[in-house]
Short mmCIF file of N, CA, C and O in Angstrom, two decimals:
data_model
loop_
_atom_site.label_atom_id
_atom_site.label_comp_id
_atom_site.label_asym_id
_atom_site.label_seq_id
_atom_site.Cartn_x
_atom_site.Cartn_y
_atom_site.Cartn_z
N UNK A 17 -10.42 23.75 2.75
CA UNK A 17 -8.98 23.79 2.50
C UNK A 17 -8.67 23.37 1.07
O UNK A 17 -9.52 22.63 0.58
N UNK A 18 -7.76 23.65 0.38
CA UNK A 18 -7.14 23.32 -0.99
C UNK A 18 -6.82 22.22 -0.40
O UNK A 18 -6.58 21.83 0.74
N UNK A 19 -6.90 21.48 -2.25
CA UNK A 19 -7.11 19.81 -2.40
C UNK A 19 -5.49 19.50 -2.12
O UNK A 19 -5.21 18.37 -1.71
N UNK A 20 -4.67 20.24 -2.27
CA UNK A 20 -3.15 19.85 -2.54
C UNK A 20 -2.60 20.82 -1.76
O UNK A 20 -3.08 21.96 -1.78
N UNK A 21 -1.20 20.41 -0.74
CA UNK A 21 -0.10 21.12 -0.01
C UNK A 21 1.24 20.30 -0.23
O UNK A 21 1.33 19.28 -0.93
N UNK A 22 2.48 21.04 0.62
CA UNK A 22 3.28 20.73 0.26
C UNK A 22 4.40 21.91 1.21
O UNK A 22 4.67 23.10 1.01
N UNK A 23 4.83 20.91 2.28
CA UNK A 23 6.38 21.72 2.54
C UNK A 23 7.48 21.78 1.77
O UNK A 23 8.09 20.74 1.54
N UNK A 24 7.86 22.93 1.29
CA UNK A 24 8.49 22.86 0.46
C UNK A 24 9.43 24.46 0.55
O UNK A 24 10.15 24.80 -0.38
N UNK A 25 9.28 25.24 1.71
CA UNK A 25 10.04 25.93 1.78
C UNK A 25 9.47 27.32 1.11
O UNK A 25 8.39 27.62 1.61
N UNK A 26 9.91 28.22 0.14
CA UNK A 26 9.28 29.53 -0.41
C UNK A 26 8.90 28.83 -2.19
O UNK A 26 8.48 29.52 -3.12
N UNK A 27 9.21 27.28 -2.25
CA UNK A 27 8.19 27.69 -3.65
C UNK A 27 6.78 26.87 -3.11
O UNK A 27 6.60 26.50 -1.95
N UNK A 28 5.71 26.65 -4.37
CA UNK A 28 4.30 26.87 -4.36
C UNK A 28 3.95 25.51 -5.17
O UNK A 28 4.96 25.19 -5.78
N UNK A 29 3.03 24.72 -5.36
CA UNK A 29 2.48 24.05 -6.17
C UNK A 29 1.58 24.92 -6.92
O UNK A 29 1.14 26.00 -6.53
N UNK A 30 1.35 24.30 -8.10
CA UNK A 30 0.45 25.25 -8.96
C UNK A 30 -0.47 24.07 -8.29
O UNK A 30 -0.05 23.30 -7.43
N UNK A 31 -2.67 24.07 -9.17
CA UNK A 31 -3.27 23.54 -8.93
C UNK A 31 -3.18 22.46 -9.74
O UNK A 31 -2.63 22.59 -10.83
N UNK A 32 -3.79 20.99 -9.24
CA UNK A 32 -3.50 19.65 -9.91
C UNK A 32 -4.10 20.07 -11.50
O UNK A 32 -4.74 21.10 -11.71
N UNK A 33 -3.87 19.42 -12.16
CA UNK A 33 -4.65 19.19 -13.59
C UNK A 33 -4.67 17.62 -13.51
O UNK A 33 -4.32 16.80 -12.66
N UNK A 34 -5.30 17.54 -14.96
CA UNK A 34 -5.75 16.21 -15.47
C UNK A 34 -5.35 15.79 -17.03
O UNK A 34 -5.82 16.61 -17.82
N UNK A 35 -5.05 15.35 -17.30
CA UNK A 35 -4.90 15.08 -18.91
C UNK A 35 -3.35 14.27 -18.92
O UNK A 35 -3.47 13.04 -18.86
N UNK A 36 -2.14 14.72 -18.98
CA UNK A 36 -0.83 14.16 -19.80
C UNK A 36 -0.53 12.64 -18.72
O UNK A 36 -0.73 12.66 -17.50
N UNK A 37 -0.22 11.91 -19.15
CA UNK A 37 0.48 10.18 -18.32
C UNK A 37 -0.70 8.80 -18.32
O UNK A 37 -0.69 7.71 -17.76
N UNK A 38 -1.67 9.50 -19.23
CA UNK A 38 -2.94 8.62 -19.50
C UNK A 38 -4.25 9.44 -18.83
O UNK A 38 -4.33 10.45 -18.13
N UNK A 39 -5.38 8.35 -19.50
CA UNK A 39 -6.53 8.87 -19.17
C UNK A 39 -6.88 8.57 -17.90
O UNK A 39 -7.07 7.45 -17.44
N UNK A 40 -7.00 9.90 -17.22
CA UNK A 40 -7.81 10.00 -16.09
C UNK A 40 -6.33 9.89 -14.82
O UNK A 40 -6.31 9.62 -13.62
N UNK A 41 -5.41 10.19 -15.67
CA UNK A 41 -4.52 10.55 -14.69
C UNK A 41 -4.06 12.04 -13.84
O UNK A 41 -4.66 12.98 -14.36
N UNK A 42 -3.61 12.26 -13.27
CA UNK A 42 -3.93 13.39 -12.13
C UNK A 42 -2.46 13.88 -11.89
O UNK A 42 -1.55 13.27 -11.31
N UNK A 43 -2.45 15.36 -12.57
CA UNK A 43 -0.91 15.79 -11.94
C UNK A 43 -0.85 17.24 -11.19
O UNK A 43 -1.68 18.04 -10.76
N UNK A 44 0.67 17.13 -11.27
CA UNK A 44 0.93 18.07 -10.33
C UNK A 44 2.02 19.25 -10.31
O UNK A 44 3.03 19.06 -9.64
N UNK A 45 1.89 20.20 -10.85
CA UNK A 45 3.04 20.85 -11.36
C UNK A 45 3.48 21.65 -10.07
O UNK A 45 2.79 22.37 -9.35
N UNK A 46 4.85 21.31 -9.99
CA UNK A 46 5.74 21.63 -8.93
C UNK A 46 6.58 23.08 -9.42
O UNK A 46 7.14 22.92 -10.51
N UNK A 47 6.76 24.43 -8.84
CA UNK A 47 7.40 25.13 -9.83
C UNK A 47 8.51 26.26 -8.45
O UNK A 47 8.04 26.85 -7.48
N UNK A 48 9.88 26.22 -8.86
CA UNK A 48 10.77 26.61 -7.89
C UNK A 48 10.90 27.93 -8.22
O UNK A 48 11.61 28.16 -9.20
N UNK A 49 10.38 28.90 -7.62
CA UNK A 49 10.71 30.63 -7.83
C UNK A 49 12.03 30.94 -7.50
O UNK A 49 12.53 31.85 -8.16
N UNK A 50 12.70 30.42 -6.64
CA UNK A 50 13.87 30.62 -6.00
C UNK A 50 15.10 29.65 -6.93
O UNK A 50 15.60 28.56 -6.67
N UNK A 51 15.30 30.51 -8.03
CA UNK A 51 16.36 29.63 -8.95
C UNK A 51 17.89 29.59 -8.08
O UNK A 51 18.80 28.78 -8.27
N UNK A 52 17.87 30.21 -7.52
CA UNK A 52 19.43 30.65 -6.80
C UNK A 52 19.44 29.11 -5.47
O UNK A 52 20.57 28.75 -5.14
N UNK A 53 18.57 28.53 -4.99
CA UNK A 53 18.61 27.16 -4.35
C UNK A 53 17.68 26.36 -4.93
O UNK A 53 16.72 26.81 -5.55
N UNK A 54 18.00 24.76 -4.72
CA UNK A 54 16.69 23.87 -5.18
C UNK A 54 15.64 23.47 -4.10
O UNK A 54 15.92 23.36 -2.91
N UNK A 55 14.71 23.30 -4.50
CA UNK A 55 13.69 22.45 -3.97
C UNK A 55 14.00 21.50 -2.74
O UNK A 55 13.84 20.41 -3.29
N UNK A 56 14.37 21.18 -1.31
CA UNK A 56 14.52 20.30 -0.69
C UNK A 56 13.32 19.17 -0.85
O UNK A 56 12.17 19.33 -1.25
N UNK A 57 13.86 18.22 -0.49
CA UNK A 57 12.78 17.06 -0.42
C UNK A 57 12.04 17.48 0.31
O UNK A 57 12.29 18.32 1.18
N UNK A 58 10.54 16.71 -0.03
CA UNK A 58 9.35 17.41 0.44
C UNK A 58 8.14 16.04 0.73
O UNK A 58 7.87 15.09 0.00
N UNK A 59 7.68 16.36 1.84
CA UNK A 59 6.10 15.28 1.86
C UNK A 59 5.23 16.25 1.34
O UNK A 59 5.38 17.47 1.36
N UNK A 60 4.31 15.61 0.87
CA UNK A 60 3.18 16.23 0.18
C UNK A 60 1.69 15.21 1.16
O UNK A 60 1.80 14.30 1.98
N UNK A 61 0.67 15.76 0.69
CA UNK A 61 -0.46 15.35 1.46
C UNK A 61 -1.70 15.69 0.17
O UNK A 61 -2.19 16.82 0.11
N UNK A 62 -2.08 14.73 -0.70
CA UNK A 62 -2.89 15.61 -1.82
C UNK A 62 -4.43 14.70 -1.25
O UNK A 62 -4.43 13.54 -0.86
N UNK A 63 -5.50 15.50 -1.34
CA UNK A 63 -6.83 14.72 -1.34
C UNK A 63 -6.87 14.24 -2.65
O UNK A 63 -6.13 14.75 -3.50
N UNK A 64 -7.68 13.28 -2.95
CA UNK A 64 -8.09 13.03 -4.04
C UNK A 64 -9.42 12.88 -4.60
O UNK A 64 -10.21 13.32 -3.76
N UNK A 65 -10.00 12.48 -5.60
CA UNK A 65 -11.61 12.71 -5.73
C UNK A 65 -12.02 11.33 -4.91
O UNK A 65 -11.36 10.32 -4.67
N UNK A 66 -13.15 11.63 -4.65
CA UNK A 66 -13.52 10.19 -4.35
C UNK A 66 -13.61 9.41 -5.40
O UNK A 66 -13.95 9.74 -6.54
N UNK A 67 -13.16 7.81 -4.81
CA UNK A 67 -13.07 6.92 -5.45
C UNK A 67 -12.02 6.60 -6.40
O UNK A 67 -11.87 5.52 -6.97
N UNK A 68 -11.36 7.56 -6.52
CA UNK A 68 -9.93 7.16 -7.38
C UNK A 68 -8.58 6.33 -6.79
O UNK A 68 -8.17 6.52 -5.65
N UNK A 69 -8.19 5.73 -7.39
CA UNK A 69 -7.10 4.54 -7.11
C UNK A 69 -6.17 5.09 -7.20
O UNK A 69 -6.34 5.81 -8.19
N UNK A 70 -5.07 5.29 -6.75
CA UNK A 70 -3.62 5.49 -7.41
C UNK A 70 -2.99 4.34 -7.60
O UNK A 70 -2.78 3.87 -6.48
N UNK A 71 -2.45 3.43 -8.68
CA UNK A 71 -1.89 2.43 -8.64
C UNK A 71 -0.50 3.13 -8.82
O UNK A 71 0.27 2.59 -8.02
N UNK A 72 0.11 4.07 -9.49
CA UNK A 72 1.69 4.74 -9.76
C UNK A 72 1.83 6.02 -9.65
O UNK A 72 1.06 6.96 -9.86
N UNK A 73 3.00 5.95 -9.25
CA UNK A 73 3.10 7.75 -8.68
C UNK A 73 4.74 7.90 -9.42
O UNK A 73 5.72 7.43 -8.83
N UNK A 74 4.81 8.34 -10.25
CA UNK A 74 6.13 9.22 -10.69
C UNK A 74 6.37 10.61 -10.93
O UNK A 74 5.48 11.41 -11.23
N UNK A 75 7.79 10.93 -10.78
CA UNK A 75 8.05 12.53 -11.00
C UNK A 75 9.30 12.56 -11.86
O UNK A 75 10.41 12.02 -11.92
N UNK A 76 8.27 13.84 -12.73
CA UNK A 76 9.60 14.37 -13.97
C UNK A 76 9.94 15.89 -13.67
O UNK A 76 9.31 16.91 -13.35
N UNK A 77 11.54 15.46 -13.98
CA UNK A 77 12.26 16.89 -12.95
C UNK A 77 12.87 17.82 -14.24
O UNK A 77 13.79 17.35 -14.91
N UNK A 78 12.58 18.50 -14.40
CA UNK A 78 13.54 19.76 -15.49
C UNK A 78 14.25 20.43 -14.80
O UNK A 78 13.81 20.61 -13.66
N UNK A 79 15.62 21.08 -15.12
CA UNK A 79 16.26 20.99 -15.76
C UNK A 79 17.07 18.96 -16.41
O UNK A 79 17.39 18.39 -17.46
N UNK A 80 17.01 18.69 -14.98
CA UNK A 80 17.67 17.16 -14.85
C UNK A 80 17.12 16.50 -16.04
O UNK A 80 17.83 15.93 -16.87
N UNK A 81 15.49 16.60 -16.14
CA UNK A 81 15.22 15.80 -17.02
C UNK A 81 15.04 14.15 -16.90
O UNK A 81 15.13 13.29 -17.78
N UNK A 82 14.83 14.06 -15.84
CA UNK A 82 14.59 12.62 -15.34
C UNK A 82 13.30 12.21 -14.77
O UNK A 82 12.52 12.98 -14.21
N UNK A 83 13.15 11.08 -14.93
CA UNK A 83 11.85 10.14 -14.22
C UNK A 83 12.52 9.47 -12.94
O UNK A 83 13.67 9.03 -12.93
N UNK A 84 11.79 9.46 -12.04
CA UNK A 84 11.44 8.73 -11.09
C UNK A 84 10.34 8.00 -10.50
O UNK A 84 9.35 8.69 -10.27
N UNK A 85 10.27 6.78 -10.19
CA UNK A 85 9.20 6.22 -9.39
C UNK A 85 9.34 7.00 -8.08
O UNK A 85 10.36 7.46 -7.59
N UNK A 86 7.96 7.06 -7.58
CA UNK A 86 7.86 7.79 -6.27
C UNK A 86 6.70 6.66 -5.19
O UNK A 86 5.59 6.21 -5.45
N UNK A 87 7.63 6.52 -3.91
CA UNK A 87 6.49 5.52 -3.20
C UNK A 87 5.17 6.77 -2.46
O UNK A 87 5.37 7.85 -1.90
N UNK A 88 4.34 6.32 -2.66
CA UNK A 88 3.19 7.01 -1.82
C UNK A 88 2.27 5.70 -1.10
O UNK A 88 2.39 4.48 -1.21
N UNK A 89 1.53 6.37 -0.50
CA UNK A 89 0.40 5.17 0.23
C UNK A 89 -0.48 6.16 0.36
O UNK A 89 -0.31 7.35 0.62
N UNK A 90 -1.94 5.20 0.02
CA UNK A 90 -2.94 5.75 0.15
C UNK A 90 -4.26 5.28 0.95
O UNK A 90 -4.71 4.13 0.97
N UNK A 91 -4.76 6.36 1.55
CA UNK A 91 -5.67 6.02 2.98
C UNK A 91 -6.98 6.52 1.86
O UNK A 91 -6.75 7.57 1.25
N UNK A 92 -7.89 6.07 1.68
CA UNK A 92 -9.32 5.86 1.06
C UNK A 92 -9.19 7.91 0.12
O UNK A 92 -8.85 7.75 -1.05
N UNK A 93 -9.35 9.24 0.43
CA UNK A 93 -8.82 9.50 -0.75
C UNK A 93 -8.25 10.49 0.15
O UNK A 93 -8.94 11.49 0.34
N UNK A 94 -7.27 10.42 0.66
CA UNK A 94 -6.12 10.84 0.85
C UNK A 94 -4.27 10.10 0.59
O UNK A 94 -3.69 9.27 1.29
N UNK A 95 -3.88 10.68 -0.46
CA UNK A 95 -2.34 10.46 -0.84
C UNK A 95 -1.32 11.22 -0.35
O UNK A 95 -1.36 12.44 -0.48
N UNK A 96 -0.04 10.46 0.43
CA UNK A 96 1.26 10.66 0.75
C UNK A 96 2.56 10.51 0.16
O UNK A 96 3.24 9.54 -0.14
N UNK A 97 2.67 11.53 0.11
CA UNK A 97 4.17 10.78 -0.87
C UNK A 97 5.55 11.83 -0.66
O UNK A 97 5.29 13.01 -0.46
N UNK A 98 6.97 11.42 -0.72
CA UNK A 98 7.69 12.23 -0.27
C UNK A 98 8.62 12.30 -1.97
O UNK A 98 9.13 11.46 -2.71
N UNK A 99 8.46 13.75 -1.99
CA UNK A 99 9.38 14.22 -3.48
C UNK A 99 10.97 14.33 -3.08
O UNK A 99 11.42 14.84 -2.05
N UNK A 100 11.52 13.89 -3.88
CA UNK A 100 12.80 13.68 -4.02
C UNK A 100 13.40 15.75 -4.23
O UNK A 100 12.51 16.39 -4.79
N UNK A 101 14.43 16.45 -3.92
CA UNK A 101 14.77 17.80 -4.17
C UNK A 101 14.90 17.48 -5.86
O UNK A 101 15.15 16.52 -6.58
N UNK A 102 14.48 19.20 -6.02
CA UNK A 102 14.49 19.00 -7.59
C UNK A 102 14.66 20.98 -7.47
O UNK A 102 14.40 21.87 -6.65
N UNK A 103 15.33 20.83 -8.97
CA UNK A 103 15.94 22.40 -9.41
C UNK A 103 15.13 23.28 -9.62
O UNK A 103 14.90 24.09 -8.73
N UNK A 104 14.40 23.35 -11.03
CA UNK A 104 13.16 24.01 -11.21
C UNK A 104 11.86 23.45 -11.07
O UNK A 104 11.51 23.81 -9.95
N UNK A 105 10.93 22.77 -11.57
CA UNK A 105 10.36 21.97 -12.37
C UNK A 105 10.05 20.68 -11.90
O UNK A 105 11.00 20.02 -11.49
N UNK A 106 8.83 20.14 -11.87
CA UNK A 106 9.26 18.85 -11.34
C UNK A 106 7.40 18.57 -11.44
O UNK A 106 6.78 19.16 -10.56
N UNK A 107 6.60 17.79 -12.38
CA UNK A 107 5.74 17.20 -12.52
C UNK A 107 5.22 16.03 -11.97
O UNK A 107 5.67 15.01 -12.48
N UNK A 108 4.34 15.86 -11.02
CA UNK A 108 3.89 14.59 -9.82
C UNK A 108 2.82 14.08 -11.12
O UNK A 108 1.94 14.75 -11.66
N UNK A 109 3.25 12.68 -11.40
CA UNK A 109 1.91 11.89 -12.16
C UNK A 109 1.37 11.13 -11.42
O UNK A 109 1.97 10.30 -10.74
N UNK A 110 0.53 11.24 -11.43
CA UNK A 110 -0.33 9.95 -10.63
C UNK A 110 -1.52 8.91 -11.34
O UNK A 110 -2.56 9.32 -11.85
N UNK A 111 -1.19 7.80 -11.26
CA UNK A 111 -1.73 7.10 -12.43
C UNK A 111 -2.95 6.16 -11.36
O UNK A 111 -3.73 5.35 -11.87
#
C-alpha cells in the first residue's frame, strides 16, 4: 500500500518529499483540483520510515497563507493527524 492517504473527498495528496522545515524533515503536499469548493477537514494516516520521531507537525495553507500547529500522535511508525479545511494548497511539515 502507499506510504500516505487521506479522506479528503475528490482531491489527492501528491507523494511525501523531504528537504524544506529542516533537516530530515518530511512533507506533504496537499493539492485541491476542485477550486469551485475547499478541502473539508481531513484525518490522514501517513507511515513513516522506521525509526523516525515526529516531535512537530504544522500546516501551511495558500491561498490563506497561514501556519498552523497540527496535533498528531504517533504509534511506533505510524502518524495521525487531522487537517484543518483548506482552499488550494496546504503543505503538512513534519519535524
Amino acid at each position: 500500500p502507499p506510504p500516505a492517504g487521506a479522506a479528503a473527498g475528490d482531491s489527492l495528496p501528491s507523494p511525501a518529499g523531504r528537504g524544506a522545515g529542516g533537516e530530515g524533515a518530511l512533507l506533504l503536499h496537499l493539492l485541491n483540483y476542485r477550486l469551485d469548493k475547499p478541502v473539508p477537514e481531513a484525518k490522514i494516516r501517513l507511515r513513516l520510515p522506521v525509526g523516525k520521531k515526529i516531535t512537530r507537525a504544522s500546516l501551511l495553507t495558500y491561498p490563506a497563507e497561514s501556519e498552523v500547529e497540527i496535533p498528531f500522535s504517533q504509534m511506533g511508525v505510524t502518524l495521525k493527524a487531522s487537517l484543518p479545511a483548506f482552499q488550494q494548497y496546504a503543505l503538512l511539515i513534519l519535524e
